[in-house]
XYZ file of C-alpha atoms in Angstrom:
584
model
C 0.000 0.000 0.000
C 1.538 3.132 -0.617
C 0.825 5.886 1.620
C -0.060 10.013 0.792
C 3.225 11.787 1.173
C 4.081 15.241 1.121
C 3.338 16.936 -1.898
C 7.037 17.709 -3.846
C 7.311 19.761 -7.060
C 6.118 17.574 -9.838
C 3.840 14.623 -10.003
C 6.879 12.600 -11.001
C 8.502 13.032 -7.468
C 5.389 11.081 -5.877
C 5.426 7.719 -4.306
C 5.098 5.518 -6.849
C 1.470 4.032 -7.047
C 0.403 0.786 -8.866
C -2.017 1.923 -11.626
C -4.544 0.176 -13.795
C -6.316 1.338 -17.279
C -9.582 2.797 -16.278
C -11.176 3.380 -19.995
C -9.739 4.610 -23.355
C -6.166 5.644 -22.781
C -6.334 6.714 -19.341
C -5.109 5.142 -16.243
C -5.780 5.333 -13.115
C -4.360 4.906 -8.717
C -6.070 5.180 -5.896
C -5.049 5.743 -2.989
C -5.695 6.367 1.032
C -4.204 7.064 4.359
C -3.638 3.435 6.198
C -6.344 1.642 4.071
C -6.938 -0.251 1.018
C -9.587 1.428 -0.963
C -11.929 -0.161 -3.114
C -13.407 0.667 -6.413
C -14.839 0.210 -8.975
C -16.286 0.806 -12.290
C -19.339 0.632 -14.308
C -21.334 1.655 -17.078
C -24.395 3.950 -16.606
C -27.169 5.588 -18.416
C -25.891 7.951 -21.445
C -22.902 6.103 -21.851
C -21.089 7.673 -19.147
C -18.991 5.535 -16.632
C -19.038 5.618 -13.135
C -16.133 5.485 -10.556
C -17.028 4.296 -7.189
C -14.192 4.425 -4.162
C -15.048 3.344 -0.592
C -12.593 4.283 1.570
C -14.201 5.252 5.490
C -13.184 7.206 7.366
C -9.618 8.628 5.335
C -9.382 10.906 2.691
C -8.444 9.533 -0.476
C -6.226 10.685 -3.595
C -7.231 9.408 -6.852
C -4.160 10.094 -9.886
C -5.589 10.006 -13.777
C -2.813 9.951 -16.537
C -3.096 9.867 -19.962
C -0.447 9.704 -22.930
C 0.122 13.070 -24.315
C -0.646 12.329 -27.523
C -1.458 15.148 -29.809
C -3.140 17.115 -26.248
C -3.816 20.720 -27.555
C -5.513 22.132 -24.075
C -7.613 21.363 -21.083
C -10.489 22.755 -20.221
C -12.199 23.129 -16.342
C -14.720 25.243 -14.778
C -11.791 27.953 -12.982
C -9.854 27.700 -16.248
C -10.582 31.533 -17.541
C -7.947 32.267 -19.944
C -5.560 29.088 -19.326
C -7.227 26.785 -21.226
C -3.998 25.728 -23.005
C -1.857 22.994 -21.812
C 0.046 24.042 -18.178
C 2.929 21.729 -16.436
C 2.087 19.431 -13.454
C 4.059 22.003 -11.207
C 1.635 24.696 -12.091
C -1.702 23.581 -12.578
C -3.590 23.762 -9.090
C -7.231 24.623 -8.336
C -9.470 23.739 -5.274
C -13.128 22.976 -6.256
C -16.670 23.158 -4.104
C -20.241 24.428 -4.065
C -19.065 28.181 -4.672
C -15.908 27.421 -6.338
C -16.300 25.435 -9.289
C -17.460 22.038 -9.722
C -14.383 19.614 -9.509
C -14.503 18.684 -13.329
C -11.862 18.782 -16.690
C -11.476 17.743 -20.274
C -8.667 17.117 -21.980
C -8.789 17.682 -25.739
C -6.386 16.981 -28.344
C -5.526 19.564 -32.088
C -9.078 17.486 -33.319
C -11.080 19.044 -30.678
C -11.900 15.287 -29.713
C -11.522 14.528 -26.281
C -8.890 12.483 -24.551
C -9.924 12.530 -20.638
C -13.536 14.094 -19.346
C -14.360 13.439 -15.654
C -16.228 15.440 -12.873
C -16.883 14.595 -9.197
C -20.742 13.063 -8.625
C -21.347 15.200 -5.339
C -20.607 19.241 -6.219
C -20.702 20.348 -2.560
C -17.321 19.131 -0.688
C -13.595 20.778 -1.213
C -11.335 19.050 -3.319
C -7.738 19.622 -4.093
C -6.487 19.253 -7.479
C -3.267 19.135 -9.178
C -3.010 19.011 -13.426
C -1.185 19.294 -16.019
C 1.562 17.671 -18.374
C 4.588 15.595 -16.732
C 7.458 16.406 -18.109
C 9.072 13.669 -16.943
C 6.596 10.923 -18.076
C 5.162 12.737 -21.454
C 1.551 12.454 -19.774
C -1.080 14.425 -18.707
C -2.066 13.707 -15.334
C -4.970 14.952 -12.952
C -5.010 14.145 -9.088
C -7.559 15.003 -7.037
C -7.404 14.552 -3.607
C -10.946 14.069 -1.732
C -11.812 14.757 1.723
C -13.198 11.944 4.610
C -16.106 10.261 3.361
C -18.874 7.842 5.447
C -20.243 7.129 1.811
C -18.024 6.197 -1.453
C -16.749 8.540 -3.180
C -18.054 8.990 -7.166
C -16.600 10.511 -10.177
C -18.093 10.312 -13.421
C -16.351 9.553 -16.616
C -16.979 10.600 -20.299
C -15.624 7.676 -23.084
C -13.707 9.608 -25.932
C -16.030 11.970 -27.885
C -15.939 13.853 -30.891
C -15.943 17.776 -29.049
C -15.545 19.159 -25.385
C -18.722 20.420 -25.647
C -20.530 16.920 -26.634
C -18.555 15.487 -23.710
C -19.761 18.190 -21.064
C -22.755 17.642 -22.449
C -23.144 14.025 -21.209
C -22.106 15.421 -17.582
C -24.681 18.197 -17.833
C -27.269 15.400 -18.837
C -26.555 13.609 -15.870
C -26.061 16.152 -13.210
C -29.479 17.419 -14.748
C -31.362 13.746 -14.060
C -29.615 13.833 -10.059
C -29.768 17.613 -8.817
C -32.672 19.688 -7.890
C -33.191 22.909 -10.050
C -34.733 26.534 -9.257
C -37.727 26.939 -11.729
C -36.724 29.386 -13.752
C -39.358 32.531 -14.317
C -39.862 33.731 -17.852
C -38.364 37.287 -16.834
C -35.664 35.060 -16.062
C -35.434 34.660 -19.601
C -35.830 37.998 -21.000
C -32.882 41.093 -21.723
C -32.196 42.711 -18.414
C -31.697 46.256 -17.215
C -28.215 46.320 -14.556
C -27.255 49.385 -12.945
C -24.151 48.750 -12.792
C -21.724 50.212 -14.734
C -24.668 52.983 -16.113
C -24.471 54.208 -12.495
C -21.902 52.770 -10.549
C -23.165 53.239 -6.927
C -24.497 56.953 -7.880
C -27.710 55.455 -7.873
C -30.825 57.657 -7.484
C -34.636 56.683 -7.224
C -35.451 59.209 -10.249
C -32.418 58.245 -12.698
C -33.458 54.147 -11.911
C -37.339 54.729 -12.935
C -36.448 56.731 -16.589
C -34.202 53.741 -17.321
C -36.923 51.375 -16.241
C -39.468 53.336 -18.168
C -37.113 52.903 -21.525
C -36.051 49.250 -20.604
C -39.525 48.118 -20.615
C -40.454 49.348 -24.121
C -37.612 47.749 -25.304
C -38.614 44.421 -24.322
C -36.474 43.994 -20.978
C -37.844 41.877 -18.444
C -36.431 42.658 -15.581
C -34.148 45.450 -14.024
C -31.220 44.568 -10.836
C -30.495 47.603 -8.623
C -26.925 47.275 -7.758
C -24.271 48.389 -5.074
C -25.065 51.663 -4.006
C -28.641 51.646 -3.038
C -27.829 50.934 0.472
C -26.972 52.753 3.145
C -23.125 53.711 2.988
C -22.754 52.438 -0.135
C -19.961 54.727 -1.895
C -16.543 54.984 -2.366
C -16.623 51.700 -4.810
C -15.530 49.626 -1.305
C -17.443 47.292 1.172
C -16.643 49.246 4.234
C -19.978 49.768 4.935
C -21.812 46.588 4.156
C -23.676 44.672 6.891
C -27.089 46.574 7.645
C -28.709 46.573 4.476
C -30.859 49.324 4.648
C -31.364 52.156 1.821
C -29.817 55.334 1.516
C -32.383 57.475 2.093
C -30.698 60.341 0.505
C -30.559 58.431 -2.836
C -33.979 56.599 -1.976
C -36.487 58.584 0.350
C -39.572 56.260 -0.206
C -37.569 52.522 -1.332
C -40.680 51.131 -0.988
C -42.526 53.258 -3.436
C -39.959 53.458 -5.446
C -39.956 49.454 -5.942
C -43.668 49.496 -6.621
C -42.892 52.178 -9.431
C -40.071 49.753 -11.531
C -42.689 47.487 -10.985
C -45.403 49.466 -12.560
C -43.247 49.756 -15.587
C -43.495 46.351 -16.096
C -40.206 45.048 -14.873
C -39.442 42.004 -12.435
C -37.158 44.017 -9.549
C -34.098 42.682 -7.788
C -31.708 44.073 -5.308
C -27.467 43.253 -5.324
C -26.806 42.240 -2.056
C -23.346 40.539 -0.306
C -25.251 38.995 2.532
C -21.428 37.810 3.835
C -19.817 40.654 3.948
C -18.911 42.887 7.133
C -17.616 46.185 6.752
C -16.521 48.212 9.802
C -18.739 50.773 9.193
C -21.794 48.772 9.887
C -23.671 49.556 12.886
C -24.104 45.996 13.325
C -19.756 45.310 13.090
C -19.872 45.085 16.754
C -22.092 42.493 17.559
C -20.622 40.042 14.395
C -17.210 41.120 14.454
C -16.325 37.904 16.017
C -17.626 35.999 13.168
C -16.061 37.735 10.739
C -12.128 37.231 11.232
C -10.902 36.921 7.764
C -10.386 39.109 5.453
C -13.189 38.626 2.507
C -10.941 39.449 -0.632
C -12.602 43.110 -1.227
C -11.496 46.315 0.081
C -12.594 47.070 3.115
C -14.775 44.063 4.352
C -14.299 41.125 6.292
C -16.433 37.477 5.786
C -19.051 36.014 8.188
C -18.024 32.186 8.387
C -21.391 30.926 6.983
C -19.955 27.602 9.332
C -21.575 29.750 12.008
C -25.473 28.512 12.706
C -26.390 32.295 14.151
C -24.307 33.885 10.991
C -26.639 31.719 8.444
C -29.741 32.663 10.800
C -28.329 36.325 10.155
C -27.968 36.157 6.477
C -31.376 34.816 6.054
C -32.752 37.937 8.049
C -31.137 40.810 6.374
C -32.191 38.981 2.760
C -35.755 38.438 3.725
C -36.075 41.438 4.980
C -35.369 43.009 2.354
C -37.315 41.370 -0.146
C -40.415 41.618 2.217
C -40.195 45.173 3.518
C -39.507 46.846 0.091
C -41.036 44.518 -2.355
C -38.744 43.002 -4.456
C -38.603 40.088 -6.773
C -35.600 38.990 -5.433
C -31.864 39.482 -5.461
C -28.654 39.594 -6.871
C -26.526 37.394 -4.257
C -22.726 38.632 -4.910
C -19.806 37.373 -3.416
C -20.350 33.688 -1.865
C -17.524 32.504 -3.408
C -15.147 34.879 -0.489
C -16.783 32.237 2.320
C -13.852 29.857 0.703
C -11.436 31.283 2.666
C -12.440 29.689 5.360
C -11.378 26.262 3.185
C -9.156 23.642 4.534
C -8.968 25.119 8.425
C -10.219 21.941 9.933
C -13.732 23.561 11.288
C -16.309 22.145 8.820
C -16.898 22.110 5.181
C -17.719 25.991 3.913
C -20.006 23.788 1.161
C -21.806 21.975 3.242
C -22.200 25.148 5.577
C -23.360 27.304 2.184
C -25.759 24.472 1.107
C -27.504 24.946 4.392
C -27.720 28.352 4.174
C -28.686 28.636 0.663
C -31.824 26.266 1.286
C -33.081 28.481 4.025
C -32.768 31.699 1.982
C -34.678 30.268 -0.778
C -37.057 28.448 1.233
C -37.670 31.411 3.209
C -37.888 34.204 0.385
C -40.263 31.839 -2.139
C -42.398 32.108 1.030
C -42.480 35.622 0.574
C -42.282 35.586 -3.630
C -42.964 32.154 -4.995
C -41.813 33.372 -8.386
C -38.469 34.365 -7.236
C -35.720 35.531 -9.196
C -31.952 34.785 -7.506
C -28.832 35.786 -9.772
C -25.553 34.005 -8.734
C -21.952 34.578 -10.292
C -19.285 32.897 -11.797
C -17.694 30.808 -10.457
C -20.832 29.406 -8.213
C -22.655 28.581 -11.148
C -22.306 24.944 -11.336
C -24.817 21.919 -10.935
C -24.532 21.950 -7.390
C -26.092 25.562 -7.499
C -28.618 25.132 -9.513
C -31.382 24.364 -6.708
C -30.289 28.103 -5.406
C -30.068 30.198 -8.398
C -32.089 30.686 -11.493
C -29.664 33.630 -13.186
C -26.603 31.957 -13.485
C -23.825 35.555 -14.652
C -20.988 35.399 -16.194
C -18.192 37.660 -13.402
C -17.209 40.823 -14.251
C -15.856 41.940 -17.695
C -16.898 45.494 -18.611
C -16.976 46.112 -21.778
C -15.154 42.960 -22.986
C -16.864 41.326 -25.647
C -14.537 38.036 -25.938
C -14.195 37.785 -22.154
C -18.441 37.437 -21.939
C -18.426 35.077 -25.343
C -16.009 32.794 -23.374
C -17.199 33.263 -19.528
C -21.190 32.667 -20.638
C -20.216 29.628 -23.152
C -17.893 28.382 -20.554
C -20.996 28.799 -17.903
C -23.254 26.830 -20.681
C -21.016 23.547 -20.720
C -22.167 22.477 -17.234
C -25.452 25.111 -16.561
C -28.057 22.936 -15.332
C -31.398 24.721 -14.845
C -31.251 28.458 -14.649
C -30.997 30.842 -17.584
C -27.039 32.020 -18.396
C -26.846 35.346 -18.430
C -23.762 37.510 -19.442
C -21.974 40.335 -17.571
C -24.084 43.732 -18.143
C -22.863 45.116 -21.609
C -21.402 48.238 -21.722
C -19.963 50.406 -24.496
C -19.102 54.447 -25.658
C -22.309 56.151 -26.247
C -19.872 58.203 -28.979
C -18.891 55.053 -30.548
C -20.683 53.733 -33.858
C -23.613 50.764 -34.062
C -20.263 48.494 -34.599
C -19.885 49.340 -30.827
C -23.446 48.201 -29.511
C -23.411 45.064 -32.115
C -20.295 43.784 -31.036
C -21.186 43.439 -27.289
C -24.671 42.056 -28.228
C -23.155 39.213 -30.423
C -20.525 38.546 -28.105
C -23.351 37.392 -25.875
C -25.627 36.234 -28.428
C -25.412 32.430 -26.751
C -26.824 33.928 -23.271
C -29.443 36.093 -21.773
C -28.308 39.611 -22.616
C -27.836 41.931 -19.670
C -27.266 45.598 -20.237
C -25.796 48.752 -18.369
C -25.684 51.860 -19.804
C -28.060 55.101 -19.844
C -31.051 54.197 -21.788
C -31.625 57.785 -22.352
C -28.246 58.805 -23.850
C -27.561 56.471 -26.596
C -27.687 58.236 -29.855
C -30.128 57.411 -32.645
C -27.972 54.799 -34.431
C -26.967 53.089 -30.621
C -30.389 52.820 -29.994
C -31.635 51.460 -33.452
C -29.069 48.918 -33.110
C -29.627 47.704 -29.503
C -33.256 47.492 -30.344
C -32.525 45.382 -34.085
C -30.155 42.552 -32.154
C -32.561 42.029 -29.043
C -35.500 41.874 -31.176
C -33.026 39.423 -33.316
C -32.091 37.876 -30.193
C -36.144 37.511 -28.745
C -36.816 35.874 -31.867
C -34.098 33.260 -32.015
C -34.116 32.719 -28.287
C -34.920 29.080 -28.728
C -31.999 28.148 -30.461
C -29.398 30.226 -28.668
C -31.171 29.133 -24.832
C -32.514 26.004 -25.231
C -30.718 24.315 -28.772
C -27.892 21.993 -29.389
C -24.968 23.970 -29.021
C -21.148 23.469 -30.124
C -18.751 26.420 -29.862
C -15.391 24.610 -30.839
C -11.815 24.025 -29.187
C -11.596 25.964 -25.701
C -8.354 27.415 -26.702
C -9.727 28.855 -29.597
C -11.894 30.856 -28.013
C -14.771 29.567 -29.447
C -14.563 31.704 -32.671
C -17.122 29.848 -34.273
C -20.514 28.924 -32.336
C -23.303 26.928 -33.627
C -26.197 26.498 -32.144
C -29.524 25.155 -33.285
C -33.342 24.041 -32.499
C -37.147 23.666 -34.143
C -35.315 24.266 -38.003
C -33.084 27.117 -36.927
C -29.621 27.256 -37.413
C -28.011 30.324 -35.461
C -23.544 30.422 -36.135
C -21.989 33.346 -35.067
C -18.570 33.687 -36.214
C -15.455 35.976 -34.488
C -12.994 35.485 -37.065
C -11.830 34.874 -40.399
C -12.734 31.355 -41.067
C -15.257 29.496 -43.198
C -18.891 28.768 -41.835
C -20.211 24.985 -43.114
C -23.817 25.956 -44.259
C -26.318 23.298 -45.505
C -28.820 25.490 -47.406
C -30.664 22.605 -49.356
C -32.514 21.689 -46.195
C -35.680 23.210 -44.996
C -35.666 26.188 -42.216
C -33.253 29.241 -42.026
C -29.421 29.642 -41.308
C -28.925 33.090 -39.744
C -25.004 33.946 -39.741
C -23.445 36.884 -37.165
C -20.686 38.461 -38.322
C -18.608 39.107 -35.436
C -15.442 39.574 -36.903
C -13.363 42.006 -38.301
C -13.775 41.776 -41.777
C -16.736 42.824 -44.237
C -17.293 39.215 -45.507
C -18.503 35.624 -44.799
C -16.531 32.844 -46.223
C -19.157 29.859 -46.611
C -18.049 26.492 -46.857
C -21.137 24.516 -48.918
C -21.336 21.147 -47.613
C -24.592 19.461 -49.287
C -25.813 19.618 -52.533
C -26.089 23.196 -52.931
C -29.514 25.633 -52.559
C -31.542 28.482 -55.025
C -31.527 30.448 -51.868
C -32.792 33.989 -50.534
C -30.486 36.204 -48.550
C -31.164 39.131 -46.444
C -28.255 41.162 -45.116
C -28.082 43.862 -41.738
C -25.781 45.933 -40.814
C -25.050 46.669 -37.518
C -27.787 49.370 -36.570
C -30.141 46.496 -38.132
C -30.509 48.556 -41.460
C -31.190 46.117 -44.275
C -28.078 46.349 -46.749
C -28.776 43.410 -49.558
C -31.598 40.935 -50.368
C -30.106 38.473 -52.939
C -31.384 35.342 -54.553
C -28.520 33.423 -55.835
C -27.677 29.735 -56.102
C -25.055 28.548 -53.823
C -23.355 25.491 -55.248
C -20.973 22.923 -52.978
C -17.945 24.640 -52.049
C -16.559 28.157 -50.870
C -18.807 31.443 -51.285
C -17.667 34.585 -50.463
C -20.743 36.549 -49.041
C -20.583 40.853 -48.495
C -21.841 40.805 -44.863
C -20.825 44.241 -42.759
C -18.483 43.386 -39.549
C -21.216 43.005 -36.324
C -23.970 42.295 -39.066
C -26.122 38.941 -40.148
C -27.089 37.375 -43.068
C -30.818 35.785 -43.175
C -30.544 32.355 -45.620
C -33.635 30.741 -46.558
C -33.965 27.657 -49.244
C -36.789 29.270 -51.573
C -37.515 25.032 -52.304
């Protein structure tokens, strides 16, 4: 038996460990502190395998390696930008309920994966170590799992033909074994952030003329963020812990709700129900719960561990919703509660579980359609009975950063709606500007942040042509069969499609496979930098009718030409679409 050591540089410098071939090309050790662990494996429904370790009462390491191969990346939930291969010394994440789920694909120059694998149970904190062994020209993965009564289960995807297809067949199970938050059709509709319009210069009158505006343009629902409560400025947490309104900014909050409501928006309030700044008038009393820092400037973190701190948290959030009249919230900054990881007092996911289930049993007491927006990275399965707006974090005005983040968010979403990070762009900019943040989102819910009420006439033409492009193709971009491509590319070429609707939005210069012989419509987004679509015929070849936008939505071209099997170069303006329909 070998024993867990201390962990040295490399994987290489380990123990040695007897392995066995687990499926395809990977192999597999197990491991456990002064016991023999048993496992097993076996096939379940979807084709997916499943891992089973019982080992009582002792944590257990489990090592994956596979052959490098051709290995062009890996892909996993914290990944962000480093979705390219890393070393073994590197590579180093810890997963749980607010962190990530405990999950990775390896993928070779194909796209066709070589190792997919996630952890059954989302909530505990596991350790992992990744990446490619210089020594032993592999790519390994070892996860190391905390004490367990029951056995411990990882799921395993055979080789398939795409990430996305492989993450798929995890989503499909988590989806058949985890409870989900119904999802309310504002849920699913454009919404109105305050964000970076406002910042936290927030004011009752400035919120209700955007409302106003975001309701006739077919937003659903409308998230007042920091700065509505009381000490909220200085873009720091210093004061967070009462949650009460700034009455200087909001004299009647309550009437004020009821008016955004009027308008015909759902309403929803940020909140950090965690945080403790020492400017609260309540810092005294919960001081003592709070002793690490949270990450932010200027607050501390309640240890959710705490029974009276989750008893706390559930207070201040119900209180709000019920006193003011909200639809619900937008529940920042869970993911800080991790620090509290590894000290030997409890698990912080089991801890947030609990508390989670009492705020939303609590608040659907009080609105049984709620609305609840979590963040990146606590958007996971395991979330997905506490959340119905699953965001992508924070990238103002990025457009690539919230393509990636909300496709990224897609490839395990179970239940709620994906959303992206409110858009934001230069009211002196052209409709290029506006178009380019809407297609870079195209794949999610679109939020938006900026003032309604100052866009010029070409802005606002073009916001209102892509969400009205957006409402109409919502069932393939939501709900349809989606594959974006290789990780590490960025996904520069997305595909998604449902009910005869083919949707492929494309962010750089490469050919688009079309099939226009076949019934329905292929709309294609022009999201890259040049003035053209190159389209790569792949069936017989169509008599077909084209329409062609520009950005602001203004119709440039209708053609009817025959496209024949093989490359087509199509005039499409940069952040414009072309409309194909078979006219058999």
């Amino acid at each position: 038996m070998t024993s867990l050591t201390r962990e040295p540089v490399t994987t290489a410098e380990l123990a040695p460990a007897s392995c066995r071939r687990l499926l395809d090309t990977v192999d597999i050790a197990v491991l456990a502190h002064g016991a023999e662990p048993a496992w097993d494996l076996s096939e379940i429904p979807g084709g997916l395998r499943m891992l089973r370790v019982d080992a009582p009462g002792v944590p257990v390491e489990i090592r994956l390696s596979v052959p490098l191969g051709d290995a062009a990346g890996y892909w996993h939930p914290q990944g962000d930008w480093r979705r390219t291969l890393v070393a073994d010394w590197e590579g180093r994440s810890t997963a749980g309920l607010v962190s990530g789920l405990a999950a990775g694909c390896l993928y070779d120059h194909s796209g066709a994966t070589m190792l997919t694998f996630a952890v059954a149970d989302p909530v505990p904190e596991v350790n992992l170590r990744f990446g490619v062994s210089e020594e032993n020209d592999t790519h390994v993965v070892h996860l190391r799992l905390p004490t367990s009564s029951e056995p411990h289960r990882l799921l395993f995807v055979p080789r398939a033909r795409s990430v996305s297809a492989a993450l798929r067949a995890l989503r499909g199970w988590f989806a058949a074994s985890l409870p989900t938050m119904p999802v309310p059709e504002p849920a699913r509709l454009p919404l109105y952030c305050t964000w970076y319009a406002f910042n936290q210069r927030v004011t009752a009158e400035e919120v209700e003329r955007q409302a106003e505006l975001a309701a006739g343009l077919g937003f659903g629902a409308l998230v007042l963020d920091d700065g509505w409560q009381r000490l909220g400025s200085g873009r720091g947490y210093a004061g967070c812990g009462d949650w009460l309104p700034d009455t200087d900014k909001f004299p009647d909050f309550a009437g004020h709700v009821a008016r955004v409501r009027g308008a015909g928006l759902r309403y929803l309030a940020w909140m950090a129900p965690l945080l403790l700044g020492p400017e609260a008038a309540c810092h005294p009393e919960w001081a003592s719960r709070a002793p690490a820092a949270a990450g932010v400037p200027g607050a501390k973190v309640l240890d959710p561990r705490l029974p009276d701190v989750r008893a706390h948290a559930v207070e201040q959030c119900v209180g709000v919703v019920r006193e003011y009249g909200f639809d619900g919230l937008k529940l920042d900054f869970l993911n800080v509660a991790m620090v509290y990881a590894g000290d030997g007092r409890g698990d912080v996911g089991e801890a947030l579980t609990a508390l989670l289930t009492e705020v939303r049993t609590a608040l659907e007491a009080v609105r049984p359609e709620l609305m609840l927006e979590l963040r990146q990275p606590y958007v996971g399965p395991g979330m997905a009975a506490f959340g119905n707006m699953l965001r992508s974090t924070d990238c103002p005005a990025d457009s690539v950063a919230n393509r990636v983040r909300t496709i990224d968010t897609r490839m395990l979403a179970i239940g709620g709606a994906v959303h992206s990070d409110p858009l934001l762009w230069d009211t002196s900019a052209p409709a290029e500007a506006v178009a380019r943040q809407l297609i870079g989102t195209l794949h999610s819910v679109p939020q938006v942040s900026v003032k309604l009420d100052s866009l010029p006439a070409e802005q606002l033409d073009a916001l209102r042509f892509w969400l009205a492009q957006w409402k109409r193709l919502r069932a393939p971009l939501l709900d349809g069969a989606i594959e974006p491509g290789r990780p590490d590319d960025l996904y520069s070429l997305v595909e998604a499609s449902a009910d005869g609707v083919r949707v492929a939005s494309v962010h750089g210069e490469r050919s688009v496979p079309v099939r226009p012989a076949g019934p329905g419509e292929t709309v294609l987004v022009n999201g890259s930098s040049a003035d053209r679509l190159i389209l790569d015929v792949q069936d017989g070849g169509a008599v077909v009718e084209i329409d062609v936008h520009g950005p602001s939505g203004r119709l440039v071209e209708r053609l009817l030409t025959a496209l024949s099997p093989g490359l087509h170069s199509l005039p499409v303006p940069r952040q414009g679409l072309a409309l194909i329909r078979s006219t058999v």
